[in-house]
Amino acid sequence: MRISVIGCGYLGAVHAACMAKLGHEVVGIDVDERKIAELSAARAPFFEPGLEALLDEVQLTGRLSFTTDMAAAAGSDVHFICVGTPQKKGENRADMTYVNAATHDLLPHLAPGNIVVGKSTVPVGTASRLAGLVTEQEPTAHLVWNPEFLREGHAVADTLSPDRFVYGVADGSEDHPAVAVLDEVYAGSLAGGTPRLVTDHPTAELVKAAANSFLATKISFINSMAEVCEAAGADVTRLADAIGMDDRIGRKFLNAGIGFGGGCLPKDIRAFMARAGELGADQALTFLREVDAINMRRRSRVVELTRELCGGMLLGQRITVLGAAFKPESDDVRDSPALSIAAQLQLQGAVVTVTDPKALANAAKRFPELQYVADLDQAVANADAVLLLTEWQQYRDLDPYEVAEMVGSLRILDGRNVLDAAKWRAAGWTYRGLGRP
Ligand code: UDX
């Protein structure tokens, strides 16, 4: 099939490459010339494991091209909208500028029978509104809402074989003509056993908001348990292991630590609360305010713990932060708890050095006042305290005896509870975890 993918960020670039991998002829469109130039040269404009190899592979087939020209969407049967919906400045709501602009610019290029597929995370009600614009322009075209659930760091695998496909169509019916078209688009993945669920527009939009809210709630739940564990002298990691053995609860997403960040969970729960408020259902989601508050409290807690670890005073203390990305295997620093903690410590007078295997360039753009050192040994040299804030494998694998040779004082704060506390203590370190004795 001929497919256009509008928006080539973390979502769209991966989606375009994966659709070509599934055998379609794909054009990726974005207004950002730098991004398009890089993608055209089979270079990923951001770090995502496996993406560059995939770009290389599919570009050899001649099935994938990139352009800044929206007119290139003409001739495609299916158009995916993959642009961002960031948090609106100064508000909790989602900024719909890019979704609206992408749809508006696409309209003149629609042909009879085309399918427009929204993948961006949007406030409920958006799909029906955009469907109106699409059919006004082209009465035989259809709009489907097909939310994306990919995780950064696993984006390629999550796109090719997701847990499920959700198709939101106007009448919510399996017989809707767009269903068969999307089945053809995803034929390769469906043949691999991925289930798919057909529903109406608002339900499909809400599936995404609900899924992210649930994940955020799960993390904040375990972080609230970490607070109680700290007060009671208990160990939240053992507690998570034990409750996770109940398969109604499950162990995944129960890692207590510095909390969630990134370009999705924080802004999505806020946008969801804002939208529920507009719909008169704000009471239903007031608990998400608490989820957000617990999450933000983790960051202040780490600043306080670091102060304690440094003997009560941050002023002039040399602190090394391991990790700037919001999670490992990503160079994304949007709402990164690690960076937000680093910046807080610096504001309170500490001398902060940040290191990360992939995210330093992005971090430096966001927080130019922090010091960045790419080399790990150099970054920890003479540190008064080391904070592990993003659990990259190389930080999990650190040898406490080797690091001890380099630092100024043997103090470590494990913000992700991934180190073996006994091992670090045996090597002479003062070890602090979150919610661990
Ligand atoms: C998330 C959803 O998982 C994905 O389905 C959706 O499409 C987009 O948002 P992503 O933002 O890539 O994906 O990251 P995710 O792996 O969900 O992690 C989010 C944050 O939660 C990270 O900062 C991570 O460190 C944190 N986290 C995750 C925890 O603090 N504890 C956990 O147990 C799990």
XYZ file of C-alpha atoms and ligand atoms in Angstrom:
471
model
C 0.000 0.000 0.000
C 1.049 3.615 -0.381
C 1.319 5.308 2.973
C 2.193 8.781 4.208
C 3.409 9.422 7.741
C 3.047 13.017 8.886
C 5.398 13.979 11.717
C 8.777 12.240 11.965
C 9.609 12.469 15.679
C 10.023 9.599 18.146
C 6.703 8.166 16.989
C 6.531 8.989 13.260
C 10.108 8.196 12.234
C 9.844 4.741 13.763
C 6.349 4.225 12.356
C 7.455 5.185 8.819
C 10.423 2.815 8.922
C 8.314 -0.019 10.327
C 5.556 0.440 7.730
C 8.206 0.163 4.993
C 9.548 -2.935 6.729
C 6.023 -4.415 6.565
C 6.249 -4.029 2.770
C 4.495 -0.716 2.112
C 5.671 2.228 0.062
C 6.088 5.024 2.569
C 6.736 8.743 2.522
C 7.608 10.451 5.810
C 6.757 14.158 6.012
C 7.955 16.694 8.569
C 8.375 20.482 8.642
C 11.828 20.131 10.268
C 14.403 20.199 7.446
C 17.248 18.924 9.623
C 15.228 15.865 10.637
C 14.260 15.126 7.039
C 17.865 15.494 5.838
C 19.083 13.043 8.479
C 16.328 10.505 7.869
C 16.894 10.714 4.103
C 20.526 9.792 4.761
C 19.288 6.802 6.849
C 20.461 8.469 10.064
C 18.167 8.507 13.099
C 17.707 12.106 14.352
C 17.527 10.736 17.930
C 18.830 7.665 19.729
C 16.522 4.682 19.438
C 18.017 1.166 19.469
C 17.602 -0.602 16.122
C 16.166 2.391 14.257
C 19.254 3.231 12.241
C 19.756 -0.382 11.147
C 16.098 -0.525 10.118
C 16.349 2.757 8.163
C 19.380 1.374 6.357
C 17.627 -1.863 5.566
C 14.391 -0.392 4.214
C 15.986 2.450 2.303
C 17.867 -0.093 0.218
C 14.480 -1.413 -0.922
C 13.553 2.044 -2.242
C 10.228 1.858 -0.367
C 10.955 4.692 2.100
C 11.482 8.377 1.385
C 11.293 11.584 3.412
C 10.333 15.116 2.484
C 9.212 18.459 3.923
C 6.609 18.806 1.184
C 3.063 17.906 2.280
C 2.056 17.537 -1.383
C 3.955 14.216 -1.313
C 1.008 12.816 0.696
C -1.098 12.902 -2.476
C -1.380 9.438 -3.951
C -1.162 7.613 -0.621
C -4.104 5.417 0.407
C -3.481 5.825 4.103
C -2.165 8.896 5.959
C -0.862 8.553 9.509
C -0.838 11.608 11.767
C 2.087 11.191 14.150
C 2.825 14.749 15.321
C 3.357 15.707 18.970
C 0.811 16.958 21.498
C 3.035 18.576 24.160
C 1.693 20.208 27.300
C 0.424 23.689 26.542
C 2.644 26.390 28.054
C 1.289 27.497 31.428
C -1.627 25.036 31.309
C -2.346 21.370 31.898
C -4.091 20.938 28.551
C -2.496 19.416 25.462
C -1.252 21.791 22.805
C -3.169 20.771 19.689
C -1.403 23.172 17.328
C 0.551 20.466 15.496
C -2.319 17.993 15.105
C -4.589 20.726 13.824
C -1.966 22.076 11.409
C -1.048 18.606 10.095
C -4.713 17.760 9.417
C -5.410 21.125 7.851
C -2.385 20.860 5.534
C -3.230 17.286 4.585
C -6.866 17.977 3.601
C -6.225 19.351 0.082
C -4.241 16.212 -0.796
C -6.945 13.700 0.126
C -8.456 11.512 -2.581
C -11.710 9.501 -2.563
C -11.601 6.502 -0.247
C -8.444 7.644 1.605
C -8.038 6.741 5.260
C -6.615 9.263 7.711
C -5.240 7.536 10.808
C -4.561 9.493 13.980
C -1.856 8.037 16.203
C -0.997 11.045 18.380
C -2.248 11.116 21.983
C -5.133 13.582 21.959
C -7.934 14.808 24.216
C -11.090 12.746 23.782
C -13.367 14.368 21.221
C -10.545 15.253 18.823
C -11.149 12.314 16.462
C -14.794 13.124 15.874
C -13.933 16.782 15.276
C -11.193 15.906 12.764
C -13.425 13.284 11.113
C -15.855 16.108 10.346
C -13.106 18.079 8.582
C -11.984 15.033 6.607
C -15.433 14.117 5.299
C -16.261 17.743 4.562
C -13.210 17.811 2.276
C -13.622 14.300 0.858
C -16.970 12.633 1.579
C -15.713 9.112 0.882
C -12.596 9.438 3.072
C -12.555 8.117 6.663
C -10.780 8.983 9.864
C -9.648 6.263 12.263
C -8.137 6.748 15.722
C -5.402 4.189 16.209
C -3.453 5.103 19.364
C 0.211 4.228 19.648
C 1.522 2.522 22.778
C 5.228 2.299 21.941
C 7.866 2.758 24.613
C 10.983 4.711 23.786
C 13.976 2.412 23.801
C 11.793 -0.433 22.470
C 10.022 1.544 19.768
C 10.855 -0.654 16.779
C 9.753 -3.919 18.399
C 6.696 -2.233 19.950
C 5.633 -0.912 16.521
C 6.169 -4.157 14.607
C 4.601 -6.411 17.212
C 2.587 -4.368 19.704
C 0.493 -5.880 22.507
C -2.635 -4.888 20.602
C -4.042 -2.659 17.871
C -6.990 -0.432 18.685
C -9.018 0.969 15.761
C -11.488 3.705 16.627
C -13.924 4.133 13.718
C -16.913 6.452 13.393
C -19.611 3.839 13.994
C -17.520 1.527 16.173
C -18.329 -1.395 13.898
C -16.156 -4.234 12.550
C -17.836 -3.699 9.163
C -16.630 -0.121 8.825
C -14.700 0.093 5.514
C -11.595 1.521 7.242
C -11.177 -1.673 9.296
C -10.282 -3.816 6.307
C -7.841 -1.172 5.067
C -6.011 -0.988 8.403
C -5.985 -4.794 8.582
C -4.155 -4.732 5.270
C -1.690 -2.105 6.557
C -0.914 -4.203 9.626
C -1.271 -7.597 7.899
C 2.310 -8.559 8.747
C 1.860 -7.863 12.465
C -1.653 -9.339 12.646
C -0.340 -12.554 11.070
C 2.159 -12.676 13.940
C -0.717 -12.902 16.388
C -1.179 -9.304 17.552
C -4.830 -8.949 18.639
C -6.902 -6.015 17.434
C -9.944 -4.374 18.862
C -12.448 -2.237 16.961
C -14.276 0.488 18.829
C -15.612 4.020 18.390
C -13.627 7.257 18.262
C -13.936 8.383 21.903
C -13.229 4.932 23.325
C -10.066 4.600 21.217
C -8.843 8.000 22.397
C -9.623 7.126 25.997
C -7.839 3.761 25.789
C -4.550 5.602 25.446
C -5.278 8.112 28.213
C -6.438 5.326 30.512
C -3.425 3.099 29.798
C -0.927 5.863 30.550
C -2.871 6.922 33.658
C -2.819 3.361 34.933
C 0.944 3.055 34.387
C 1.588 6.394 36.090
C -0.654 5.375 38.979
C 1.186 2.090 39.374
C 4.530 3.897 39.637
C 3.191 6.502 42.054
C 1.546 3.780 44.111
C 4.871 2.031 44.672
C 6.583 5.365 45.297
C 4.008 6.170 47.978
C 4.789 2.761 49.493
C 8.464 3.796 49.383
C 7.599 6.822 51.514
C 5.872 4.596 54.059
C 8.737 2.072 53.942
C 11.196 4.856 54.699
C 9.144 5.928 57.697
C 8.777 2.349 58.925
C 12.267 1.083 58.167
C 10.976 -1.392 55.556
C 12.296 -2.282 52.079
C 10.084 -1.274 49.144
C 11.927 -3.468 46.624
C 11.148 -6.619 48.632
C 7.610 -5.363 49.129
C 7.233 -4.917 45.348
C 8.650 -8.411 44.740
C 6.132 -9.876 47.153
C 3.011 -8.061 45.985
C 4.096 -8.528 42.356
C 3.860 -12.299 42.764
C 0.094 -11.883 42.868
C -0.622 -12.014 39.162
C -3.562 -9.662 39.591
C -0.980 -7.063 40.585
C 2.114 -8.078 38.571
C 5.713 -6.964 39.207
C 6.073 -4.741 36.113
C 6.030 -0.953 36.663
C 6.498 -1.404 40.395
C 10.042 -0.076 40.543
C 10.179 2.628 43.181
C 12.688 5.382 42.622
C 12.856 8.972 41.433
C 9.581 8.601 39.559
C 8.361 8.877 35.998
C 9.249 11.480 33.405
C 9.501 11.675 29.632
C 7.415 13.147 26.872
C 4.320 11.062 27.650
C 3.231 10.044 31.153
C 3.540 13.438 32.931
C 1.855 15.524 30.250
C -0.702 12.851 29.383
C -2.107 12.559 32.900
C -2.324 16.356 33.135
C -4.036 16.682 29.775
C -6.437 13.911 30.785
C -7.400 15.748 33.990
C -7.872 18.974 32.036
C -10.080 17.255 29.469
C -12.163 15.510 32.119
C -12.694 18.928 33.691
C -13.967 20.318 30.400
C -16.363 17.387 30.165
C -17.643 17.948 33.710
C -16.065 14.709 34.948
C -13.141 16.252 36.838
C -13.994 14.464 40.080
C -13.376 11.131 38.393
C -9.718 11.992 37.919
C -8.805 13.978 41.035
C -6.707 10.973 42.108
C -4.378 11.722 39.184
C -3.499 15.001 40.887
C -2.206 12.907 43.781
C -0.368 10.594 41.351
C 1.340 13.674 39.902
C 2.110 15.101 43.353
C 3.633 11.840 44.643
C 5.765 11.729 41.522
C 7.052 15.293 41.898
C 7.707 14.721 45.605
C 10.276 12.042 44.687
C 12.456 14.708 43.157
C 12.482 16.894 46.285
C 13.038 13.787 48.410
C 16.218 12.957 46.483
C 17.513 16.495 46.978
C 16.909 16.159 50.737
C 18.501 12.703 50.874
C 21.551 14.015 49.026
C 21.832 16.815 51.551
C 21.728 14.254 54.386
C 24.241 12.072 52.583
C 26.592 15.070 52.339
C 26.419 15.758 56.069
C 23.606 18.322 56.045
C 24.937 20.860 53.563
C 24.925 20.975 49.756
C 26.927 24.167 49.358
C 30.139 23.489 47.466
C 29.613 19.705 47.445
C 30.787 18.020 44.249
C 27.908 15.842 43.120
C 28.093 13.495 40.135
C 24.795 12.509 38.547
C 24.823 9.289 36.525
C 22.149 9.597 33.853
C 20.381 12.527 32.220
C 17.821 10.745 30.011
C 14.355 10.127 31.489
C 15.061 6.408 31.172
C 17.812 4.155 29.806
C 18.180 3.363 26.085
C 16.923 6.818 25.182
C 18.462 10.250 24.620
C 15.170 11.927 25.498
C 15.429 14.427 28.358
C 11.872 15.774 28.255
C 10.734 16.131 31.871
C 13.640 13.959 32.965
C 13.543 13.506 36.749
C 17.336 13.007 36.739
C 17.973 16.389 35.154
C 15.390 18.149 37.254
C 17.126 16.803 40.408
C 20.554 17.805 39.051
C 19.311 21.347 38.414
C 17.754 21.591 41.917
C 21.003 20.474 43.552
C 22.951 23.054 41.568
C 20.455 25.770 42.567
C 21.069 24.869 46.192
C 24.795 25.433 45.858
C 26.152 21.997 44.905
C 28.657 21.722 42.073
C 26.928 19.227 39.798
C 28.499 17.150 37.041
C 26.179 15.096 34.845
C 27.160 12.163 32.682
C 25.092 9.998 30.315
C 26.012 7.711 27.425
C 23.569 9.268 24.938
C 21.654 12.262 26.268
C 24.310 14.897 27.034
C 23.726 17.031 23.940
C 19.988 17.205 24.596
C 20.569 17.822 28.308
C 22.963 20.699 27.629
C 20.327 22.408 25.487
C 17.779 22.228 28.286
C 20.007 22.978 31.300
C 23.082 24.813 29.978
C 24.100 25.788 33.531
C 25.040 22.224 34.503
C 28.439 20.724 33.788
C 28.463 17.738 31.426
C 31.243 15.170 31.170
C 30.947 12.275 28.747
C 33.699 10.125 30.238
C 32.400 8.209 33.247
C 35.742 7.993 35.096
C 36.323 11.696 34.635
C 32.767 12.480 35.742
C 33.097 10.671 39.077
C 36.637 11.889 39.817
C 36.818 13.473 43.298
C 33.028 13.450 43.739
C 31.696 14.014 47.260
C 28.613 11.973 46.339
C 27.480 9.919 43.341
C 23.786 9.760 42.399
C 22.564 7.001 40.079
C 19.439 8.563 38.544
C 18.982 6.771 35.182
C 19.576 3.026 35.268
C 21.753 2.541 32.172
C 23.277 -0.946 32.210
C 26.828 0.409 32.542
C 25.836 2.166 35.788
C 24.119 -0.939 37.158
C 27.312 -2.884 36.398
C 29.654 -0.467 38.202
C 32.167 -2.101 40.477
C 32.070 -0.404 43.893
C 35.775 -1.121 44.517
C 36.870 0.411 41.205
C 34.697 3.526 41.621
C 35.970 3.919 45.181
C 39.460 4.547 43.774
C 38.221 7.569 41.829
C 35.781 9.479 44.033
C 36.517 11.878 46.878
C 34.043 10.331 49.364
C 32.351 6.930 49.278
C 28.722 8.067 49.182
C 26.176 6.716 46.732
C 22.488 7.421 46.297
C 20.734 4.790 44.195
C 17.759 6.678 42.767
C 16.467 3.619 40.896
C 17.097 0.934 43.530
C 19.106 -1.149 41.089
C 22.397 -1.598 42.957
C 23.240 -4.378 45.382
C 23.243 -2.398 48.627
C 25.138 -5.073 50.571
C 27.894 -5.198 47.976
C 28.375 -1.415 47.974
C 28.357 -1.254 51.763
C 30.882 -4.098 51.947
C 33.160 -2.018 49.724
C 33.016 0.786 52.282
C 30.326 2.990 50.724
C 27.564 4.830 52.517
C 24.637 3.576 50.404
C 21.180 5.158 50.292
C 18.313 3.800 48.208
C 14.750 5.111 48.019
C 12.378 3.355 50.366
C 15.087 0.960 51.505
C 16.633 0.858 54.947
C 5.117 5.410 28.041
C 4.210 4.177 27.938
O 4.862 3.060 28.531
C 3.874 3.879 26.487
O 2.994 2.789 26.400
C 3.247 5.120 25.881
O 3.011 4.907 24.520
C 4.159 6.323 26.049
O 4.495 6.506 27.418
P 7.723 5.852 27.678
O 7.447 7.276 28.029
O 8.600 5.552 26.519
O 6.344 5.080 27.405
O 8.424 5.201 28.958
P 8.079 4.102 30.067
O 8.933 2.932 29.834
O 6.633 3.895 30.222
O 8.655 4.853 31.364
C 8.088 6.084 31.802
C 8.785 6.596 33.033
O 8.438 5.805 34.156
C 10.307 6.567 32.973
O 10.805 7.788 33.516
C 10.689 5.388 33.830
O 11.961 5.538 34.411
C 9.589 5.435 34.886
N 9.332 4.140 35.559
C 8.889 3.068 34.831
C 9.498 4.020 36.938
O 9.882 4.979 37.615
N 9.228 2.821 37.521
C 8.802 1.736 36.835
O 8.567 0.687 37.457
C 8.628 1.868 35.438
